[in-house]
Short mmCIF file of C-alpha atoms in Angstrom, two decimals:
data_model
loop_
_atom_site.label_atom_id
_atom_site.label_comp_id
_atom_site.label_asym_id
_atom_site.label_seq_id
_atom_site.Cartn_x
_atom_site.Cartn_y
_atom_site.Cartn_z
CA GLY X 1 128.91 88.99 86.98
CA LEU X 2 126.93 87.77 84.04
CA GLY X 3 125.70 84.63 85.81
CA LYS X 4 123.38 86.56 88.11
CA THR X 5 119.64 85.97 88.07
CA ASN X 6 117.27 88.83 87.30
CA GLU X 7 116.31 89.02 90.99
CA GLU X 8 119.98 89.36 91.97
CA LYS X 9 120.55 92.00 89.29
CA LYS X 10 117.67 94.10 90.67
CA LYS X 11 119.64 94.47 93.90
CA ASP X 12 123.15 94.81 92.45
CA PRO X 13 124.25 98.46 92.35
CA ARG X 14 126.60 97.75 89.42
CA PHE X 15 123.76 96.55 87.19
CA ILE X 16 121.40 99.29 88.32
CA ALA X 17 124.07 101.97 87.73
CA LEU X 18 124.81 100.62 84.27
CA GLY X 19 121.14 100.53 83.35
CA ALA X 20 120.55 104.07 84.64
CA ARG X 21 123.51 105.44 82.72
CA VAL X 22 122.42 103.69 79.51
CA CYS X 23 118.95 105.23 79.88
CA ALA X 24 120.49 108.70 80.22
CA GLU X 25 122.80 108.11 77.26
CA HIS X 26 119.76 107.22 75.17
CA GLY X 27 118.08 110.51 75.98
CA ALA X 28 116.14 109.96 79.19
CA ASP X 29 115.52 113.19 81.09
CA ILE X 30 114.87 111.27 84.31
CA VAL X 31 115.40 107.63 85.33
CA LYS X 32 113.11 105.48 87.46
CA THR X 33 114.99 102.54 88.92
CA TYR X 34 115.18 100.19 91.87
CA TYR X 35 116.65 101.31 95.17
CA THR X 36 119.72 99.31 96.07
CA GLU X 37 120.20 99.26 99.81
CA THR X 38 123.96 99.39 99.39
CA ASP X 39 126.03 101.77 97.29
CA PHE X 40 122.99 103.65 95.95
CA GLU X 41 125.06 106.83 95.89
CA LYS X 42 127.24 105.15 93.24
CA VAL X 43 124.15 104.54 91.11
CA VAL X 44 123.26 108.23 91.36
CA ALA X 45 126.83 109.43 90.78
CA GLY X 46 127.08 107.41 87.57
CA CYS X 47 123.94 108.87 86.04
CA PRO X 48 123.89 112.41 84.61
CA VAL X 49 120.10 112.82 84.97
CA PRO X 50 117.93 112.76 88.11
CA ILE X 51 117.05 109.37 89.57
CA MET X 52 113.68 108.47 91.06
CA ILE X 53 113.17 105.19 92.87
CA ALA X 54 110.52 102.66 92.00
CA GLY X 55 108.50 101.22 94.86
CA GLY X 56 109.74 97.72 94.21
CA PRO X 57 108.29 94.82 96.20
CA LYS X 58 105.59 95.60 98.77
CA CYS X 59 107.19 96.71 102.03
CA GLU X 60 106.03 94.89 105.15
CA THR X 61 105.29 98.07 107.10
CA ASP X 62 104.83 101.77 106.48
CA LEU X 63 108.01 102.35 108.48
CA ASP X 64 109.88 100.13 106.00
CA THR X 65 108.56 102.35 103.20
CA LEU X 66 109.74 105.48 105.03
CA ASN X 67 113.18 103.95 105.58
CA MET X 68 113.47 103.04 101.89
CA VAL X 69 112.49 106.54 100.78
CA TYR X 70 114.86 108.15 103.28
CA GLY X 71 117.75 105.88 102.29
CA SER X 72 117.25 106.65 98.62
CA LEU X 73 117.16 110.40 99.28
CA GLN X 74 120.32 110.16 101.36
CA GLY X 75 121.89 108.34 98.42
CA GLY X 76 120.96 111.15 96.04
CA ALA X 77 117.58 110.17 94.56
CA LYS X 78 115.41 113.15 93.66
CA GLY X 79 112.11 111.50 94.50
CA ILE X 80 109.92 108.43 94.23
CA VAL X 81 107.55 106.79 91.77
CA MET X 82 105.52 104.41 93.94
CA GLY X 83 102.26 102.59 93.74
CA ARG X 84 101.46 99.67 96.02
CA ASN X 85 103.74 100.75 98.87
CA VAL X 86 101.56 103.83 99.30
CA TRP X 87 98.11 102.84 98.00
CA GLN X 88 98.05 99.42 99.69
CA SER X 89 99.03 100.92 103.03
CA PRO X 90 96.32 100.74 105.69
CA HIS X 91 96.74 104.54 105.95
CA PRO X 92 97.70 105.83 102.48
CA GLU X 93 96.94 109.50 103.17
CA ALA X 94 98.99 109.55 106.36
CA LEU X 95 101.85 107.68 104.66
CA LEU X 96 101.81 110.05 101.71
CA SER X 97 102.03 113.03 104.09
CA ALA X 98 105.01 111.41 105.81
CA VAL X 99 106.73 110.68 102.48
CA TYR X 100 106.10 114.29 101.44
CA GLY X 101 107.82 115.37 104.65
CA LEU X 102 110.87 113.26 103.83
CA ILE X 103 111.16 114.56 100.28
CA HIS X 104 110.10 118.19 100.52
CA GLU X 105 110.70 119.14 104.15
CA ASN X 106 113.92 117.20 104.80
CA MET X 107 112.37 115.34 107.73
CA SER X 108 114.18 112.51 109.45
CA VAL X 109 112.58 109.06 109.49
CA LYS X 110 111.66 109.64 113.13
CA GLU X 111 109.88 112.91 112.31
CA ALA X 112 108.11 111.35 109.33
CA ALA X 113 107.06 108.35 111.45
CA GLU X 114 105.60 110.73 114.05
CA LEU X 115 103.68 112.52 111.29
CA LEU X 116 102.46 109.14 110.04
CA GLU X 117 101.22 108.16 113.51
CA HIS X 118 99.52 111.54 113.94
CA GLY X 119 97.80 111.06 110.57
CA LYS X 120 96.64 107.57 111.52
CA ASN X 121 95.25 108.80 114.83
CA SER X 122 93.48 111.82 113.35
CA LYS X 123 91.46 109.52 111.06
CA ALA X 124 90.33 107.29 113.92
#
């Protein structure tokens, strides 16, 4: 409930859903918010405008980034608004191609990871 820290609230689907809905009720055409690993579909269902996920903390690996993007899309997000998780990757162009595949070509994480590896190897 109300005793949660800000870090806990960033991960709590109830707080994220409430914040997203309030943004929409105040006129937002689109909402950028954190991806909650659990119950993200409830966040999306409670918001009448499209949801995009923020990159959040730096992912440890590019595969972690792909899994986060895929999970958010499966939960109903319409896309991503990311910075460091793409640009601080050792292979930002390859990662961006893989993320594009997830969002626009309905790739699985496995397919996107293969595209990522191919992109890494083609730059070598």
